[in-house]
Short mmCIF file of C-alpha atoms and ligand atoms in Angstrom, two decimals:
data_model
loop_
_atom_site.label_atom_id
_atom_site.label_comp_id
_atom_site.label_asym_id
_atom_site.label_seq_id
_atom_site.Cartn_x
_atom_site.Cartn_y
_atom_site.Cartn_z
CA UNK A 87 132.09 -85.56 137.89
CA UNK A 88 129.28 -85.72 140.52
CA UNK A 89 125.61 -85.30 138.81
CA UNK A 90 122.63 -84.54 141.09
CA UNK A 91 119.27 -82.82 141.11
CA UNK A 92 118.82 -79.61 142.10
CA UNK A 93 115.77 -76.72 142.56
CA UNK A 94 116.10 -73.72 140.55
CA UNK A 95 113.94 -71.05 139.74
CA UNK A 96 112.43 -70.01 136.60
CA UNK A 97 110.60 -66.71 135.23
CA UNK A 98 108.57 -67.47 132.43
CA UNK A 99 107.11 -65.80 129.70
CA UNK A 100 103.72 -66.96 130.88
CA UNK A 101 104.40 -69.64 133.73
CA UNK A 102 105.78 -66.07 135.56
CA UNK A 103 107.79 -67.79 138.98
CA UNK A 104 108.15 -71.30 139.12
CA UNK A 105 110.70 -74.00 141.05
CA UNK A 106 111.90 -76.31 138.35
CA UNK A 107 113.94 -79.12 138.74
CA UNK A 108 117.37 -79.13 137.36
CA UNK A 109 120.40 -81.18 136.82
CA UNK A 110 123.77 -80.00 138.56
CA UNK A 111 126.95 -81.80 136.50
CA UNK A 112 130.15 -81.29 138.01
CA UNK A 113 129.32 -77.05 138.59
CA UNK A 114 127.27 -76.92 135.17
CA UNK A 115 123.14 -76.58 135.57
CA UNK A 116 121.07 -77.85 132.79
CA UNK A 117 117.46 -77.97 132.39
CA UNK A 118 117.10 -81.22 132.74
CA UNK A 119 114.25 -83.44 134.70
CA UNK A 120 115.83 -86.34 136.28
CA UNK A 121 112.46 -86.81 138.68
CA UNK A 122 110.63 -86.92 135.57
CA UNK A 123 112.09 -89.22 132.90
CA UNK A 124 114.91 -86.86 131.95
CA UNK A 125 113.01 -84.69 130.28
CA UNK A 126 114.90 -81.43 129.30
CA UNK A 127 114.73 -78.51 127.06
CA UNK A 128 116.87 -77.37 123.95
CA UNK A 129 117.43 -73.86 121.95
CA UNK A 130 117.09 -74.08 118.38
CA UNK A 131 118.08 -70.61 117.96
CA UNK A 132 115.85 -70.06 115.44
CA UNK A 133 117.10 -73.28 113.08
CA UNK A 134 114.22 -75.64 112.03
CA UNK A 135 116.01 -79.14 112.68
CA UNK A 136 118.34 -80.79 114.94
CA UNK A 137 117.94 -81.61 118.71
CA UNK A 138 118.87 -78.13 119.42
CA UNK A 139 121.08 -76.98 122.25
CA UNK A 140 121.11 -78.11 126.03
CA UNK A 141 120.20 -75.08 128.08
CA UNK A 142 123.01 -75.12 130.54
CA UNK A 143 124.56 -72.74 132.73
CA UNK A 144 126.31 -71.93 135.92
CA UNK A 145 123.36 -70.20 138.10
CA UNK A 146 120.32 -72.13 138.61
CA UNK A 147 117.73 -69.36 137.74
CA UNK A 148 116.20 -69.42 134.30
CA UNK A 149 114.65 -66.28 132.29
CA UNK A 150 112.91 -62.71 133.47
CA UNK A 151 109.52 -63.34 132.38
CA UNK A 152 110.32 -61.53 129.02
CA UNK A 153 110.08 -63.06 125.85
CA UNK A 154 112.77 -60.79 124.83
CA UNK A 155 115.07 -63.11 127.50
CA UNK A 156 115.58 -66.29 125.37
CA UNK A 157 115.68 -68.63 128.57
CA UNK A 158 111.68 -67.30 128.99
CA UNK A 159 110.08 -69.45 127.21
CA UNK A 160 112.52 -72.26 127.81
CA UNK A 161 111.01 -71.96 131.70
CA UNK A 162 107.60 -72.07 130.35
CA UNK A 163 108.35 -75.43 127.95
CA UNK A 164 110.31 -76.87 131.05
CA UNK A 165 107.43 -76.35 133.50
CA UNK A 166 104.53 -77.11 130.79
CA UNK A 167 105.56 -80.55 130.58
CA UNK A 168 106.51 -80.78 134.31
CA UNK A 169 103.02 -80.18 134.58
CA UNK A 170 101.96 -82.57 131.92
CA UNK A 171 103.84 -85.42 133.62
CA UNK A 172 102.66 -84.65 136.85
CA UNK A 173 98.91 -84.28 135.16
CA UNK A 174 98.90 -87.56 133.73
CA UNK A 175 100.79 -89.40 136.90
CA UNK A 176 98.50 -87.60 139.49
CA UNK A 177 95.29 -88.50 137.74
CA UNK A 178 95.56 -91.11 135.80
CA UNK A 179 98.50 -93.21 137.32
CA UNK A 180 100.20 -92.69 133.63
CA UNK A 181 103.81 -92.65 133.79
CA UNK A 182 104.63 -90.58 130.48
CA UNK A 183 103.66 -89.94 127.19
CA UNK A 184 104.43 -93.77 126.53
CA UNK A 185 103.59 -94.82 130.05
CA UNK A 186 107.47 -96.21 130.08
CA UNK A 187 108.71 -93.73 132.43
CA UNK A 188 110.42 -91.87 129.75
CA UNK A 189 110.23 -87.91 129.43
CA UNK A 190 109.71 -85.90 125.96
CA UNK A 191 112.34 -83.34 125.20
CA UNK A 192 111.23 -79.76 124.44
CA UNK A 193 112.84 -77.74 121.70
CA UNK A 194 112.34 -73.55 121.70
CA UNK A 195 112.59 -70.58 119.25
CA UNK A 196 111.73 -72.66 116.30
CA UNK A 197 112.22 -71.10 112.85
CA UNK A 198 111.66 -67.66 112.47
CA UNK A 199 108.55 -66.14 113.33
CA UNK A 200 106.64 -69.65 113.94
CA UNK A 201 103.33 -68.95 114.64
CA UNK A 202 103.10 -72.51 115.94
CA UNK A 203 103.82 -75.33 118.24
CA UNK A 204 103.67 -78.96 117.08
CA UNK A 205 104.34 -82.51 118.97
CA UNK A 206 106.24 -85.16 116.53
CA UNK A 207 105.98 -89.03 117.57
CA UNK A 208 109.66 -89.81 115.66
CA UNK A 209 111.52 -87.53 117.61
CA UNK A 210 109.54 -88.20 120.71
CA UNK A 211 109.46 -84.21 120.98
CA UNK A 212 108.02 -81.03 121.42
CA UNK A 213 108.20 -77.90 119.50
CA UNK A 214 107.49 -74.14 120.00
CA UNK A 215 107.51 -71.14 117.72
CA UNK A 216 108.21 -67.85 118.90
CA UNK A 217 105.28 -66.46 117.02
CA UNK A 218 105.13 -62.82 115.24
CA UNK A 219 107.50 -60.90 114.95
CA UNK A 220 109.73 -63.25 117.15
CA UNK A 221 107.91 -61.87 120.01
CA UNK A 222 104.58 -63.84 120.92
CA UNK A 223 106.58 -67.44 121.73
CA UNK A 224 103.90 -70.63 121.78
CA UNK A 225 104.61 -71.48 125.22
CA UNK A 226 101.25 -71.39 126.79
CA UNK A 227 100.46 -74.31 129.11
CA UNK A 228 97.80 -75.26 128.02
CA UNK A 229 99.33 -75.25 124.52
CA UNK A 230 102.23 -77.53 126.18
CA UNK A 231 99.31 -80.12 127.41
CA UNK A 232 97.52 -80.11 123.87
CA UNK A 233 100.66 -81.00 122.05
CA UNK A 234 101.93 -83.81 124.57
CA UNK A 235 98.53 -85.19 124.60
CA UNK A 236 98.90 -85.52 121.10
CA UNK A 237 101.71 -87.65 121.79
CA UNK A 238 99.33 -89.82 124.46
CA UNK A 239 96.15 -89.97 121.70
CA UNK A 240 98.74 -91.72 119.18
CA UNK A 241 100.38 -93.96 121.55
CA UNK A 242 96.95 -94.97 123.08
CA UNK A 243 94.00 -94.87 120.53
CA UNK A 244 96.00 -93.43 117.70
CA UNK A 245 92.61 -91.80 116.16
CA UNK A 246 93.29 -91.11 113.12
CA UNK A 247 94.01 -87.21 112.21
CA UNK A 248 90.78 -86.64 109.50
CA UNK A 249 87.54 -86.51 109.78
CA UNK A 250 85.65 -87.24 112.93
CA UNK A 251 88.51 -89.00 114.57
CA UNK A 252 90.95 -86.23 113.76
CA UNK A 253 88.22 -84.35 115.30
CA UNK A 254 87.96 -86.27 118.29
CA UNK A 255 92.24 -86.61 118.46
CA UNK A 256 92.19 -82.50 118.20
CA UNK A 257 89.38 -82.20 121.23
CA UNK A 258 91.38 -84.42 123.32
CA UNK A 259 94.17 -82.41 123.59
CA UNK A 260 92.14 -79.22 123.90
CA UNK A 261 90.26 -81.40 126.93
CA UNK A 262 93.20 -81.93 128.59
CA UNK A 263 95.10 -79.10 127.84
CA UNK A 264 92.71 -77.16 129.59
CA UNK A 265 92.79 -80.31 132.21
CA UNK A 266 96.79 -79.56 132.78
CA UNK A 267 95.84 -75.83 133.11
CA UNK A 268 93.30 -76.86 136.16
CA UNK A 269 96.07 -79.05 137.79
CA UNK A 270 98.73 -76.20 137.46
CA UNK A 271 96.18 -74.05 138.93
CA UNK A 272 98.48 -70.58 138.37
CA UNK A 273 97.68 -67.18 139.30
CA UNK A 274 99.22 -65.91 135.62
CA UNK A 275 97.70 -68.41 133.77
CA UNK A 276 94.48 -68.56 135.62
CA UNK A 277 92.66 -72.18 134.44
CA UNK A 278 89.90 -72.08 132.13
CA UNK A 279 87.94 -73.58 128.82
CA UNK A 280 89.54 -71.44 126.40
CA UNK A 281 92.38 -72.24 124.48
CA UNK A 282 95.57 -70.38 124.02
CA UNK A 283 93.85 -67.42 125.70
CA UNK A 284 97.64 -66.01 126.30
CA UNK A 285 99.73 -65.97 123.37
CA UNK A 286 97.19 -63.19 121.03
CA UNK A 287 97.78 -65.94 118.11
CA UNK A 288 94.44 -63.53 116.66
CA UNK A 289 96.34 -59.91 117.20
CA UNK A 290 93.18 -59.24 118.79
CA UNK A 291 93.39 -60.79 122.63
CA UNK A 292 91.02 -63.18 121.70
CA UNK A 293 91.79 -67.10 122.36
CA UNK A 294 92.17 -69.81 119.83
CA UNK A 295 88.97 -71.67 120.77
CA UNK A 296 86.44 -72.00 123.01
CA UNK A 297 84.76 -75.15 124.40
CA UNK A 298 81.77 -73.79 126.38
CA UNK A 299 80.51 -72.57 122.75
CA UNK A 300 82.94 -73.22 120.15
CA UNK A 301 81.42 -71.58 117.27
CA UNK A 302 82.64 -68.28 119.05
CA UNK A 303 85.71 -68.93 116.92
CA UNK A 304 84.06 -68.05 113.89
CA UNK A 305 84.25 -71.80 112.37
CA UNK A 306 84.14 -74.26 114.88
CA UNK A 307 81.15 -76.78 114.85
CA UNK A 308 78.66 -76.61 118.45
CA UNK A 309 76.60 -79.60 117.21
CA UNK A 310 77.10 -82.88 115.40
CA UNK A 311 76.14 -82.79 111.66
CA UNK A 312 76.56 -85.27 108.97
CA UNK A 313 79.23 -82.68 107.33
CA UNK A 314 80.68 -82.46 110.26
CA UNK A 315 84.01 -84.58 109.41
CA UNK A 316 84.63 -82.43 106.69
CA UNK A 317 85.98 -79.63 108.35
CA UNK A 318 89.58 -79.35 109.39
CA UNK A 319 89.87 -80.99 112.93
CA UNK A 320 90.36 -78.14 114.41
CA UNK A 321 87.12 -77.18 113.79
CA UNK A 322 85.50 -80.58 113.96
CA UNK A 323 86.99 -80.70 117.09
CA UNK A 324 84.22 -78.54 118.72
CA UNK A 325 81.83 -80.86 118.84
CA UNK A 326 83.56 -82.91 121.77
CA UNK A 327 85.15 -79.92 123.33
CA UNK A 328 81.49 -78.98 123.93
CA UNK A 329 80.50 -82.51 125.16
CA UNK A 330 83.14 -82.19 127.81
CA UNK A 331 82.45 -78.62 129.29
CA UNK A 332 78.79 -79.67 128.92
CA UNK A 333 79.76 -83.09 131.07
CA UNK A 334 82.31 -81.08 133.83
CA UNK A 335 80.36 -78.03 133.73
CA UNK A 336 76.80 -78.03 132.50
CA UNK A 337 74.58 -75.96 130.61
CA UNK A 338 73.86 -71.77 130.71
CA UNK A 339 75.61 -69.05 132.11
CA UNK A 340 78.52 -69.98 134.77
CA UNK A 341 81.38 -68.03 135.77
CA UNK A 342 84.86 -70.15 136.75
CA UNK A 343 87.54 -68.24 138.03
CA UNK A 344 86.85 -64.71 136.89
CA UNK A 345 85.81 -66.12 133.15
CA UNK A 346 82.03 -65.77 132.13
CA UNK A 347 80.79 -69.00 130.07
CA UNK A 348 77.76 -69.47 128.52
CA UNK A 349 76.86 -72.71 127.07
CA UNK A 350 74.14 -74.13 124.99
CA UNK A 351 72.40 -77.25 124.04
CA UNK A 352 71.36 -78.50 120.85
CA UNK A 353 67.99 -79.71 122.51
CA UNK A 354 67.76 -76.69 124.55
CA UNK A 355 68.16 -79.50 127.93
CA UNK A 356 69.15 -77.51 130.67
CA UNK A 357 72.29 -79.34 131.84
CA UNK A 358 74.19 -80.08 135.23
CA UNK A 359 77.83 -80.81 135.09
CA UNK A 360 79.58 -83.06 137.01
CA UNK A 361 82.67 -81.94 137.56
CA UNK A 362 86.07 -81.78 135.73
CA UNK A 363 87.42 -84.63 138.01
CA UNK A 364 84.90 -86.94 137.38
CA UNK A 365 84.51 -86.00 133.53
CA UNK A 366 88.60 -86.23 132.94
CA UNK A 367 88.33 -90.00 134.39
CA UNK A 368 85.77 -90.88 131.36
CA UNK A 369 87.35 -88.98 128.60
CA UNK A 370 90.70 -90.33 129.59
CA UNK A 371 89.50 -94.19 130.00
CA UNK A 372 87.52 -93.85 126.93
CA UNK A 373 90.50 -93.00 124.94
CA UNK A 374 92.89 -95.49 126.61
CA UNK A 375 90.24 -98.59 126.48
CA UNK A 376 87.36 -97.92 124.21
CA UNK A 377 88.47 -95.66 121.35
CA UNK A 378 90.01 -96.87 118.57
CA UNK A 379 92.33 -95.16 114.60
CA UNK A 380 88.41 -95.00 113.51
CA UNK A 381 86.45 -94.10 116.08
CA UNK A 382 83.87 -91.59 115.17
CA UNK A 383 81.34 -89.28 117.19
CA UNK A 384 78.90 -92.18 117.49
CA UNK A 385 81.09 -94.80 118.43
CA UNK A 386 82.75 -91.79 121.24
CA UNK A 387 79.27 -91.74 122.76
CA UNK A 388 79.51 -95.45 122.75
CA UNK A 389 83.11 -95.37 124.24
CA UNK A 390 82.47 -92.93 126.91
CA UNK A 391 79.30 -94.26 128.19
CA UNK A 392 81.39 -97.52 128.60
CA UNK A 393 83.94 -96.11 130.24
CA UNK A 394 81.14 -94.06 132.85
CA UNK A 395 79.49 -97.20 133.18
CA UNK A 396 82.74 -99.26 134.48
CA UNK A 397 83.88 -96.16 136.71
CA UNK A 398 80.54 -95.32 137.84
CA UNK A 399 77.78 -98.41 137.16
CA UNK A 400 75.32 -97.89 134.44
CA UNK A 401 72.41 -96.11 137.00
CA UNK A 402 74.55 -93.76 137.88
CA UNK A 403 74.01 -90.08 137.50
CA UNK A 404 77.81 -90.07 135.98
CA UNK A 405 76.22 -92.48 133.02
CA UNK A 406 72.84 -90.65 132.67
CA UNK A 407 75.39 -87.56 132.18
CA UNK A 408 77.26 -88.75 129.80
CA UNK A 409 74.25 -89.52 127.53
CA UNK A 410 72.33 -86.23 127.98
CA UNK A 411 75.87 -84.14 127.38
CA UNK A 412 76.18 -85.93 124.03
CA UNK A 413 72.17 -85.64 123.24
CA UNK A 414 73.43 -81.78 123.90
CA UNK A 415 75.31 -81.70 121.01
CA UNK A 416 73.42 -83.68 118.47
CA UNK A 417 75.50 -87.24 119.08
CA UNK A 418 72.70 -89.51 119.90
N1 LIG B 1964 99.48 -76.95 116.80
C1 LIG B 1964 98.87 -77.83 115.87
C2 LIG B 1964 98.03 -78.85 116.61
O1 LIG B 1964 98.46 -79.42 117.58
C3 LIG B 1964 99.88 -78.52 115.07
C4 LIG B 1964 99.19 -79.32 114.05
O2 LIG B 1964 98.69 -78.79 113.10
N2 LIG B 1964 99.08 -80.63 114.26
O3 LIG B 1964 96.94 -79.13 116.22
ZN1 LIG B 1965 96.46 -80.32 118.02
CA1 LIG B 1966 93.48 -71.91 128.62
#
């Protein structure tokens, strides 16, 4: 039996049309990624272990764009970490989650009304819920780049997940989450700072967090406080989700595709960004070279300023940017 790649088409639940790269076995078609380190998606039809089933069938176009159609939201897992690997090739030269050419699996319709999505380093996979009621699936790509960067924090510098560090491991994957939703650059999923601003995880249309101002959440921290560490990281997390938008973006009112932002500074500094490229090559070399299981928001500053200064020099206005973003938020 003859095994080759193919180029189907998918409809997903929030992807909407998308090619996707497929595996054609003999006159089976799975939704597998040969181009990208075999990376393919299962069904757990609804169980909550096991590798789940192999989506596979004899036409190579996936879902309707309902979540209703249980190939949906196998599309969007399929093309969320397409994007992820292409993210973190195209950018930062990294060839996987590992960096050893190897792809993650994806597994779908987890449990029963899973209002969640989780990465897991021993199975070297990714997991979606289908959220209430079986109808709101986790399949957001930005969601898809949070939880595989997850997977690149602990294989790089495995910050540990309490306090500040599992503050500054939870605003990494928000940072390039919202970095994967730039590079996919869809018209359904238009990019932006917010998280999860797709899958109504509130009931209410509102996102999951913010980084422009992430106290718009109703609990996550702007500013750097000696308590900070004590919140759950999710909240803690806020703090260096507001660095970076402050870094790409700068202070005040701004308006990015469509979306109004409006962000503040601790010092009341009026702020220029400089730009998500730039700003994605510090965070991601700070993490990868500098950061360490303990690194905290002081030693971050420390680790990104290092990382500005070898991309950039030390006089540069990349540096001096760096600096006043963290000032901004009370890391000094
Ligand atoms: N979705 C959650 C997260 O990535 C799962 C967890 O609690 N770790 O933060
Ligand atoms: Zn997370
Ligand atoms: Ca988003």
């Amino acid at each position: 039996i003859e095994t080759a790649n193919a180029t189907g088409t998918g409809n997903g639940v929030f992807v909407g049309n998308v090619s996707l790269t497929t595996t054609l076995t003999g006159s089976t078609y799975t939704l597998k990624d040969a181009t990208r380190g075999n990376q393919y998606t299962t069904t757990l039809a609804n169980k909550t272990s096991g590798s789940g089933t192999l989506y596979s069938k004899t036409t190579n176009s996936w879902g309707n764009g309902l979540a209703s159609n249980k190939e949906s939201a196998a599309v969007d897992a399929q093309y969320g970490a397409a994007v992820t690997w292409d993210f973190y090739k195209n950018t930062f030269g990294r060839n996987g989650i590992r960096n050893d050419g190897v792809g993650a699996y994806s597994r779908v319709h987890y449990g029963s009304n899973y209002v969640n999505a989780f990465w897991d380093d021993s199975c070297f996979c990714m997991t979606y819920g289908d959220g209430a009621s079986n109808t709101h699936p986790l399949t957001e790509l930005d969601v898809s780049g949070h939880e595989m960067s997850h997977g690149v924090t602990s294989n790089t510098a495995g910050l540990n997940y309490s306090g500040e560090s599992g503050g500054l491991n939870e605003a990494t994957s928000d940072i390039f989450g919202s970095m994967v939703e730039f590079y996919a650059n869809l018209s359904k999923d238009v990019p932006d700072y917010l998280i999860g601003e797709l899958i109504d995880i509130n009931g209410n249309g509102t996102p999951l967090r913010y980084m422009d101002k992430p106290s718009k959440d109703g609990a996550s921290a702007d500013y750097w406080s000696s308590t900070v560490g004590n919140k759950d990281v999710h909240y803690s997390s806020g703090v260096a989700n507001h660095f970076f938008y402050l870094l790409a973006e700068g202070s005040g009112a701004k308006t990015i595709n469509g979306v109004s932002y409006n962000s503040p500074t601790y010092n009341g500094a009026t702020l220029t960004g400089i730009g998500r490229a730039q700003a994605q090559q510090i965070w991601y070399r700070a993490l990868t070279v500098y950061m360490t299981s303990t690194t905290n928001y002081k030693a971050a500053r420390t680790a990104t300023l290092n990382a500005a200064k070898d991309l950039y020099g030390s006089t540069s206005t990349q540096y001096n940017a760096v600096a006043a973003a963290w000032t901004g938020v009370n890391v000094n």
